[in-house]
Every structure is written in structure tokens, then in C-alpha cells.
Amino acid sequence: MKLTKKSHSCVRLEKDGRTLVLDPGGFSEEDAAVGADAILVTHEHPDHFDEGRLRAAMEADPATEIWTLASVAGQISAAFPGRVHTVGHGDTFTAAGFDVQVHGELHAVIHPDIPRITNVGYLIDGGRVFHPGDALTVPDHPVETLMLPVMAPWNKISEVIDYVREVRPQRAYDIHDALLTDLARPIYDRQIGALGGSEHLRLTPGGSAEV
């Protein structure tokens, strides 16, 4: 499986000539979802869900489909009848040839005064890749490659490190990193790498790796 990091939390996975895109939001490239056979969206926040990016992909290929939670599906399903599927925790499905399990229900706490919205994570191909969206969800399944939300208004580095320790992936790649300056990256690399207990890796936008 080829993993390509796009900006912020967007990831493209390619296998057997088919492409799955996760979270092509407003911080990712304009064409982040174009060319996808299937798209997964974890939640409704604009850095993960951008209607324009989804429409571009859906209009470019009439066979492209979306899987997401109800709060996102309700905003775009009317425009693409039969092509937007609503999922929730515990669901399993196949998208673009990838087997997907849904884990988690709520976004991480940003502040007690801010109501929590729904958020789901996606476990791909039996644990080859796990993308948690904006939550520190621990799936009840071994994870080979964890997409790690490294910098967000709702987390701190001690929580990120403990999350890696709890999931215990073979490797963790940074996502949710648009707010992290290049000046600070070595600090995160050093501390997560030294304390997380798993191989900690980072791809620049457009960079790829085999997982």
C-alpha cells in the first residue's frame, strides 16, 4: 500500500490501482481528493471536511463515493444521491477495494464550554493504517501505521506521546500538523521519537511511503 501525505490531516492510500483519500479539508490542497475512487471523512470541522474539495472529486468521477458520519453526509448527500454513505462506530465496509472498520464516536475535548461533536476513526485493511480524525481513539485491534494528530488546539505533547504508547503501532506518521511551525518540529520529533515507544516518522506534503 502506498501512503501519500497531503497537507494537514489529508492522506491518500493507493493499492491495486485504486485510491482512497481521507479528510481532504480546507487546509489541504485544492485537488486533494481529485482522482479518488473513495473518500472518508472523520468529522465536520472545516480542516477535515471541505465541501468544495469533495464536490470537485465527485464531479470529476461519477463513480467516486464518500463514507462519513451523519453530520457530514447531511451536508452533501442531496447533491450526489446514492454516492454518500453514513457510517458510525462498529460499522465495517469496503471502499475502493480497502476494508474499513469504524472506531470512535466523539471529537476530543477542545474546552469544557465547547460542545463535543461526533468524530470517527478509520482502520484500514485490518490494521495496516489507522486514521483517528480529531480524537485519541484506541482501536481494539493491532495497528501497523498510526496517523498521529501531532498538533491541535485540543491536545498537548504528553497526550500525543501517551497515545502512541497506548496504541503501540509499528510506526506513527504525523498528521494534523498545519499549525506546527518548522522551528518546533525537531522538538516534537525528538520527544515523540524518544518517549513514544514506536518508530516516529514525518512526511512533507506530497511525500510517500510504502506501508
PDB file of C-alpha atoms in Angstrom:
ATOM      1  CA  MET A   1       0.000   0.000   0.000  1.00  0.00           C
ATOM      2  CA  LYS A   2       1.336   3.438  -0.914  1.00  0.00           C
ATOM      3  CA  LEU A   3       0.683   6.209   1.600  1.00  0.00           C
ATOM      4  CA  THR A   4       0.969   9.813   0.427  1.00  0.00           C
ATOM      5  CA  LYS A   5       0.793  12.651   2.922  1.00  0.00           C
ATOM      6  CA  LYS A   6      -1.123  15.708   1.820  1.00  0.00           C
ATOM      7  CA  SER A   7      -1.273  18.916   3.842  1.00  0.00           C
ATOM      8  CA  HIS A   8      -2.590  18.791   7.416  1.00  0.00           C
ATOM      9  CA  SER A   9      -4.736  15.671   8.031  1.00  0.00           C
ATOM     10  CA  CYS A  10      -5.299  14.532   4.459  1.00  0.00           C
ATOM     11  CA  VAL A  11      -3.850  11.173   3.410  1.00  0.00           C
ATOM     12  CA  ARG A  12      -4.041   9.265   0.107  1.00  0.00           C
ATOM     13  CA  LEU A  13      -3.762   5.482   0.075  1.00  0.00           C
ATOM     14  CA  GLU A  14      -3.174   3.567  -3.163  1.00  0.00           C
ATOM     15  CA  LYS A  15      -3.468  -0.189  -3.710  1.00  0.00           C
ATOM     16  CA  ASP A  16      -4.100  -2.322  -6.796  1.00  0.00           C
ATOM     17  CA  GLY A  17      -4.623   0.746  -8.949  1.00  0.00           C
ATOM     18  CA  ARG A  18      -7.287   2.303  -6.711  1.00  0.00           C
ATOM     19  CA  THR A  19      -7.125   5.337  -4.438  1.00  0.00           C
ATOM     20  CA  LEU A  20      -8.684   6.089  -1.062  1.00  0.00           C
ATOM     21  CA  VAL A  21      -8.487   9.650   0.335  1.00  0.00           C
ATOM     22  CA  LEU A  22      -9.075  10.578   3.969  1.00  0.00           C
ATOM     23  CA  ASP A  23     -10.003  14.052   5.278  1.00  0.00           C
ATOM     24  CA  PRO A  24      -9.425  16.388   2.317  1.00  0.00           C
ATOM     25  CA  GLY A  25     -10.195  19.503   4.341  1.00  0.00           C
ATOM     26  CA  GLY A  26      -9.686  23.213   3.916  1.00  0.00           C
ATOM     27  CA  PHE A  27      -6.031  23.116   4.960  1.00  0.00           C
ATOM     28  CA  SER A  28      -5.203  20.515   2.311  1.00  0.00           C
ATOM     29  CA  GLU A  29      -4.533  21.077  -1.376  1.00  0.00           C
ATOM     30  CA  GLU A  30      -7.401  22.210  -3.631  1.00  0.00           C
ATOM     31  CA  ASP A  31      -7.184  18.961  -5.617  1.00  0.00           C
ATOM     32  CA  ALA A  32      -6.504  16.723  -2.610  1.00  0.00           C
ATOM     33  CA  ALA A  33      -9.496  14.483  -3.317  1.00  0.00           C
ATOM     34  CA  VAL A  34      -9.474  14.577  -7.121  1.00  0.00           C
ATOM     35  CA  GLY A  35      -8.742  11.143  -8.570  1.00  0.00           C
ATOM     36  CA  ALA A  36     -10.033   9.292  -5.531  1.00  0.00           C
ATOM     37  CA  ASP A  37     -12.167   6.205  -6.004  1.00  0.00           C
ATOM     38  CA  ALA A  38     -13.453   6.634  -2.448  1.00  0.00           C
ATOM     39  CA  ILE A  39     -13.262   9.333   0.217  1.00  0.00           C
ATOM     40  CA  LEU A  40     -13.543   9.000   4.002  1.00  0.00           C
ATOM     41  CA  VAL A  41     -14.278  11.993   6.245  1.00  0.00           C
ATOM     42  CA  THR A  42     -13.840  11.788  10.023  1.00  0.00           C
ATOM     43  CA  HIS A  43     -15.884  14.828  11.106  1.00  0.00           C
ATOM     44  CA  GLU A  44     -17.377  18.156  10.118  1.00  0.00           C
ATOM     45  CA  HIS A  45     -14.673  20.651  11.106  1.00  0.00           C
ATOM     46  CA  PRO A  46     -13.502  22.600   8.049  1.00  0.00           C
ATOM     47  CA  ASP A  47      -9.877  21.483   8.278  1.00  0.00           C
ATOM     48  CA  HIS A  48     -11.157  17.932   7.670  1.00  0.00           C
ATOM     49  CA  PHE A  49     -14.327  18.480   5.651  1.00  0.00           C
ATOM     50  CA  ASP A  50     -14.394  20.931   2.763  1.00  0.00           C
ATOM     51  CA  GLU A  51     -17.472  20.718   0.566  1.00  0.00           C
ATOM     52  CA  GLY A  52     -15.715  22.282  -2.420  1.00  0.00           C
ATOM     53  CA  ARG A  53     -12.942  19.705  -2.401  1.00  0.00           C
ATOM     54  CA  LEU A  54     -15.448  16.869  -2.140  1.00  0.00           C
ATOM     55  CA  ARG A  55     -17.588  18.266  -4.935  1.00  0.00           C
ATOM     56  CA  ALA A  56     -14.531  18.592  -7.189  1.00  0.00           C
ATOM     57  CA  ALA A  57     -13.725  14.919  -6.716  1.00  0.00           C
ATOM     58  CA  MET A  58     -17.317  13.730  -7.071  1.00  0.00           C
ATOM     59  CA  GLU A  59     -17.889  15.762 -10.227  1.00  0.00           C
ATOM     60  CA  ALA A  60     -14.592  14.658 -11.777  1.00  0.00           C
ATOM     61  CA  ASP A  61     -15.511  10.971 -11.481  1.00  0.00           C
ATOM     62  CA  PRO A  62     -19.161   9.845 -11.303  1.00  0.00           C
ATOM     63  CA  ALA A  63     -18.039   6.579  -9.704  1.00  0.00           C
ATOM     64  CA  THR A  64     -16.397   8.243  -6.678  1.00  0.00           C
ATOM     65  CA  GLU A  65     -18.188   7.634  -3.362  1.00  0.00           C
ATOM     66  CA  ILE A  66     -17.954   9.067   0.147  1.00  0.00           C
ATOM     67  CA  TRP A  67     -18.237   7.372   3.536  1.00  0.00           C
ATOM     68  CA  THR A  68     -18.689   9.613   6.547  1.00  0.00           C
ATOM     69  CA  LEU A  69     -20.762  10.306   9.650  1.00  0.00           C
ATOM     70  CA  ALA A  70     -24.254  11.773   9.585  1.00  0.00           C
ATOM     71  CA  SER A  71     -23.261  15.378  10.300  1.00  0.00           C
ATOM     72  CA  VAL A  72     -21.173  15.494   7.115  1.00  0.00           C
ATOM     73  CA  ALA A  73     -23.395  13.277   4.969  1.00  0.00           C
ATOM     74  CA  GLY A  74     -26.337  15.570   5.640  1.00  0.00           C
ATOM     75  CA  GLN A  75     -24.492  18.482   4.062  1.00  0.00           C
ATOM     76  CA  ILE A  76     -23.574  16.827   0.772  1.00  0.00           C
ATOM     77  CA  SER A  77     -25.674  13.704   0.173  1.00  0.00           C
ATOM     78  CA  ALA A  78     -28.522  15.526  -1.597  1.00  0.00           C
ATOM     79  CA  ALA A  79     -26.148  16.638  -4.356  1.00  0.00           C
ATOM     80  CA  PHE A  80     -24.920  13.089  -5.000  1.00  0.00           C
ATOM     81  CA  PRO A  81     -27.797  10.628  -4.468  1.00  0.00           C
ATOM     82  CA  GLY A  82     -26.676   7.110  -3.636  1.00  0.00           C
ATOM     83  CA  ARG A  83     -22.996   8.041  -3.502  1.00  0.00           C
ATOM     84  CA  VAL A  84     -22.686   9.277   0.112  1.00  0.00           C
ATOM     85  CA  HIS A  85     -22.838   6.605   2.826  1.00  0.00           C
ATOM     86  CA  THR A  86     -23.408   7.260   6.530  1.00  0.00           C
ATOM     87  CA  VAL A  87     -21.338   5.215   8.993  1.00  0.00           C
ATOM     88  CA  GLY A  88     -20.730   5.039  12.724  1.00  0.00           C
ATOM     89  CA  HIS A  89     -18.734   3.216  15.365  1.00  0.00           C
ATOM     90  CA  GLY A  90     -18.643  -0.536  14.787  1.00  0.00           C
ATOM     91  CA  ASP A  91     -19.527  -0.399  11.101  1.00  0.00           C
ATOM     92  CA  THR A  92     -17.458  -2.251   8.504  1.00  0.00           C
ATOM     93  CA  PHE A  93     -17.451  -1.739   4.748  1.00  0.00           C
ATOM     94  CA  THR A  94     -15.294  -1.928   1.637  1.00  0.00           C
ATOM     95  CA  ALA A  95     -14.308   1.262  -0.201  1.00  0.00           C
ATOM     96  CA  ALA A  96     -12.160   1.266  -3.353  1.00  0.00           C
ATOM     97  CA  GLY A  97     -11.001  -2.237  -2.502  1.00  0.00           C
ATOM     98  CA  PHE A  98      -9.929  -1.299   1.038  1.00  0.00           C
ATOM     99  CA  ASP A  99     -11.548  -2.999   4.031  1.00  0.00           C
ATOM    100  CA  VAL A 100     -12.577  -0.353   6.577  1.00  0.00           C
ATOM    101  CA  GLN A 101     -13.655  -0.564  10.210  1.00  0.00           C
ATOM    102  CA  VAL A 102     -15.101   2.462  12.012  1.00  0.00           C
ATOM    103  CA  HIS A 103     -13.877   3.282  15.513  1.00  0.00           C
ATOM    104  CA  GLY A 104     -14.841   6.065  17.901  1.00  0.00           C
ATOM    105  CA  GLU A 105     -17.767   8.414  18.382  1.00  0.00           C
ATOM    106  CA  LEU A 106     -16.708  11.813  19.750  1.00  0.00           C
ATOM    107  CA  HIS A 107     -14.234  14.571  18.950  1.00  0.00           C
ATOM    108  CA  ALA A 108     -11.599  15.218  21.613  1.00  0.00           C
ATOM    109  CA  VAL A 109     -12.430  17.888  24.196  1.00  0.00           C
ATOM    110  CA  ILE A 110     -11.324  21.321  22.998  1.00  0.00           C
ATOM    111  CA  HIS A 111     -12.690  23.107  26.086  1.00  0.00           C
ATOM    112  CA  PRO A 112     -15.433  22.091  28.519  1.00  0.00           C
ATOM    113  CA  ASP A 113     -17.538  25.044  27.343  1.00  0.00           C
ATOM    114  CA  ILE A 114     -17.471  23.833  23.726  1.00  0.00           C
ATOM    115  CA  PRO A 115     -19.959  21.043  22.944  1.00  0.00           C
ATOM    116  CA  ARG A 116     -18.318  17.901  21.577  1.00  0.00           C
ATOM    117  CA  ILE A 117     -19.230  16.878  18.053  1.00  0.00           C
ATOM    118  CA  THR A 118     -19.134  13.419  16.550  1.00  0.00           C
ATOM    119  CA  ASN A 119     -15.871  12.048  15.132  1.00  0.00           C
ATOM    120  CA  VAL A 120     -14.953   8.634  13.790  1.00  0.00           C
ATOM    121  CA  GLY A 121     -11.641   6.980  13.010  1.00  0.00           C
ATOM    122  CA  TYR A 122     -10.987   4.554  10.174  1.00  0.00           C
ATOM    123  CA  LEU A 123      -8.989   1.335  10.489  1.00  0.00           C
ATOM    124  CA  ILE A 124      -7.845   0.276   7.035  1.00  0.00           C
ATOM    125  CA  ASP A 125      -7.179  -3.285   5.854  1.00  0.00           C
ATOM    126  CA  GLY A 126      -7.210  -4.957   9.238  1.00  0.00           C
ATOM    127  CA  GLY A 127      -4.876  -2.503  10.935  1.00  0.00           C
ATOM    128  CA  ARG A 128      -2.445  -1.600   8.171  1.00  0.00           C
ATOM    129  CA  VAL A 129      -3.362   2.067   8.740  1.00  0.00           C
ATOM    130  CA  PHE A 130      -5.447   3.861  11.366  1.00  0.00           C
ATOM    131  CA  HIS A 131      -6.599   7.484  10.968  1.00  0.00           C
ATOM    132  CA  PRO A 132      -8.339   8.681  14.157  1.00  0.00           C
ATOM    133  CA  GLY A 133      -9.504  12.098  12.970  1.00  0.00           C
ATOM    134  CA  ASP A 134      -9.611  14.530  15.893  1.00  0.00           C
ATOM    135  CA  ALA A 135      -9.625  12.076  18.770  1.00  0.00           C
ATOM    136  CA  LEU A 136      -7.196   9.821  20.575  1.00  0.00           C
ATOM    137  CA  THR A 137      -9.238   6.701  19.885  1.00  0.00           C
ATOM    138  CA  VAL A 138      -7.564   3.376  20.592  1.00  0.00           C
ATOM    139  CA  PRO A 139      -8.989   0.673  18.305  1.00  0.00           C
ATOM    140  CA  ASP A 140      -9.446  -2.835  19.677  1.00  0.00           C
ATOM    141  CA  HIS A 141      -7.090  -4.154  17.015  1.00  0.00           C
ATOM    142  CA  PRO A 142      -3.310  -4.021  16.453  1.00  0.00           C
ATOM    143  CA  VAL A 143      -2.198  -1.079  14.313  1.00  0.00           C
ATOM    144  CA  GLU A 144       0.786  -1.148  11.981  1.00  0.00           C
ATOM    145  CA  THR A 145       0.759   2.507  10.871  1.00  0.00           C
ATOM    146  CA  LEU A 146      -0.851   5.169  13.047  1.00  0.00           C
ATOM    147  CA  MET A 147      -1.666   8.541  11.551  1.00  0.00           C
ATOM    148  CA  LEU A 148      -0.792  10.667  14.577  1.00  0.00           C
ATOM    149  CA  PRO A 149      -2.560  14.014  15.257  1.00  0.00           C
ATOM    150  CA  VAL A 150       0.559  15.746  16.440  1.00  0.00           C
ATOM    151  CA  MET A 151      -0.501  19.369  16.986  1.00  0.00           C
ATOM    152  CA  ALA A 152      -4.024  20.641  17.643  1.00  0.00           C
ATOM    153  CA  PRO A 153      -5.927  23.083  19.868  1.00  0.00           C
ATOM    154  CA  TRP A 154      -7.248  20.032  21.732  1.00  0.00           C
ATOM    155  CA  ASN A 155      -4.002  18.236  22.584  1.00  0.00           C
ATOM    156  CA  LYS A 156      -0.597  18.603  24.202  1.00  0.00           C
ATOM    157  CA  ILE A 157       2.564  16.657  23.552  1.00  0.00           C
ATOM    158  CA  SER A 158       2.292  14.490  26.684  1.00  0.00           C
ATOM    159  CA  GLU A 159      -1.100  13.243  25.435  1.00  0.00           C
ATOM    160  CA  VAL A 160       0.336  12.582  21.987  1.00  0.00           C
ATOM    161  CA  ILE A 161       3.171  10.545  23.474  1.00  0.00           C
ATOM    162  CA  ASP A 162       0.816   8.574  25.733  1.00  0.00           C
ATOM    163  CA  TYR A 163      -1.465   7.914  22.773  1.00  0.00           C
ATOM    164  CA  VAL A 164       1.387   6.340  20.820  1.00  0.00           C
ATOM    165  CA  ARG A 165       2.259   4.253  23.868  1.00  0.00           C
ATOM    166  CA  GLU A 166      -1.326   3.029  24.209  1.00  0.00           C
ATOM    167  CA  VAL A 167      -1.886   2.183  20.537  1.00  0.00           C
ATOM    168  CA  ARG A 168       1.608   0.676  20.222  1.00  0.00           C
ATOM    169  CA  PRO A 169       1.831   0.881  16.418  1.00  0.00           C
ATOM    170  CA  GLN A 170       4.846  -0.297  14.493  1.00  0.00           C
ATOM    171  CA  ARG A 171       5.231   3.268  13.244  1.00  0.00           C
ATOM    172  CA  ALA A 172       3.498   6.634  13.606  1.00  0.00           C
ATOM    173  CA  TYR A 173       3.330   9.283  10.886  1.00  0.00           C
ATOM    174  CA  ASP A 174       2.451  12.869  11.779  1.00  0.00           C
ATOM    175  CA  ILE A 175      -0.819  14.380  10.616  1.00  0.00           C
ATOM    176  CA  HIS A 176      -2.789  17.393  11.897  1.00  0.00           C
ATOM    177  CA  ASP A 177       0.394  19.403  11.603  1.00  0.00           C
ATOM    178  CA  ALA A 178      -0.558  22.573   9.698  1.00  0.00           C
ATOM    179  CA  LEU A 179      -0.330  24.584  12.927  1.00  0.00           C
ATOM    180  CA  LEU A 180       3.124  23.260  13.773  1.00  0.00           C
ATOM    181  CA  THR A 181       5.942  25.547  12.630  1.00  0.00           C
ATOM    182  CA  ASP A 182       9.132  24.190  11.117  1.00  0.00           C
ATOM    183  CA  LEU A 183      11.008  25.701  14.064  1.00  0.00           C
ATOM    184  CA  ALA A 184       9.109  23.462  16.513  1.00  0.00           C
ATOM    185  CA  ARG A 185       9.159  20.236  14.508  1.00  0.00           C
ATOM    186  CA  PRO A 186      12.538  18.994  15.828  1.00  0.00           C
ATOM    187  CA  ILE A 187      11.223  19.268  19.385  1.00  0.00           C
ATOM    188  CA  TYR A 188       8.199  17.119  18.558  1.00  0.00           C
ATOM    189  CA  ASP A 189      10.315  14.677  16.556  1.00  0.00           C
ATOM    190  CA  ARG A 190      12.773  14.248  19.383  1.00  0.00           C
ATOM    191  CA  GLN A 191      10.291  13.902  22.224  1.00  0.00           C
ATOM    192  CA  ILE A 192       7.751  11.656  20.488  1.00  0.00           C
ATOM    193  CA  GLY A 193      10.528   9.564  18.990  1.00  0.00           C
ATOM    194  CA  ALA A 194      12.302   9.121  22.307  1.00  0.00           C
ATOM    195  CA  LEU A 195       9.273   8.577  24.526  1.00  0.00           C
ATOM    196  CA  GLY A 196       6.520   7.110  22.347  1.00  0.00           C
ATOM    197  CA  GLY A 197       7.991   3.637  22.084  1.00  0.00           C
ATOM    198  CA  SER A 198       7.284   3.327  18.336  1.00  0.00           C
ATOM    199  CA  GLU A 199       9.080   4.481  15.232  1.00  0.00           C
ATOM    200  CA  HIS A 200       8.099   8.120  14.699  1.00  0.00           C
ATOM    201  CA  LEU A 201       8.148   9.406  11.116  1.00  0.00           C
ATOM    202  CA  ARG A 202       7.185  12.507   9.202  1.00  0.00           C
ATOM    203  CA  LEU A 203       6.396  13.111   5.538  1.00  0.00           C
ATOM    204  CA  THR A 204       6.327  16.511   3.898  1.00  0.00           C
ATOM    205  CA  PRO A 205       3.173  17.212   1.860  1.00  0.00           C
ATOM    206  CA  GLY A 206       3.404  15.170  -1.324  1.00  0.00           C
ATOM    207  CA  GLY A 207       5.834  12.690   0.218  1.00  0.00           C
ATOM    208  CA  SER A 208       5.073   8.980   0.050  1.00  0.00           C
ATOM    209  CA  ALA A 209       5.998   5.731   1.764  1.00  0.00           C
ATOM    210  CA  GLU A 210       5.124   2.055   1.414  1.00  0.00           C
ATOM    211  CA  VAL A 211       3.226   0.715   4.428  1.00  0.00           C
TER     212      VAL A 211
END
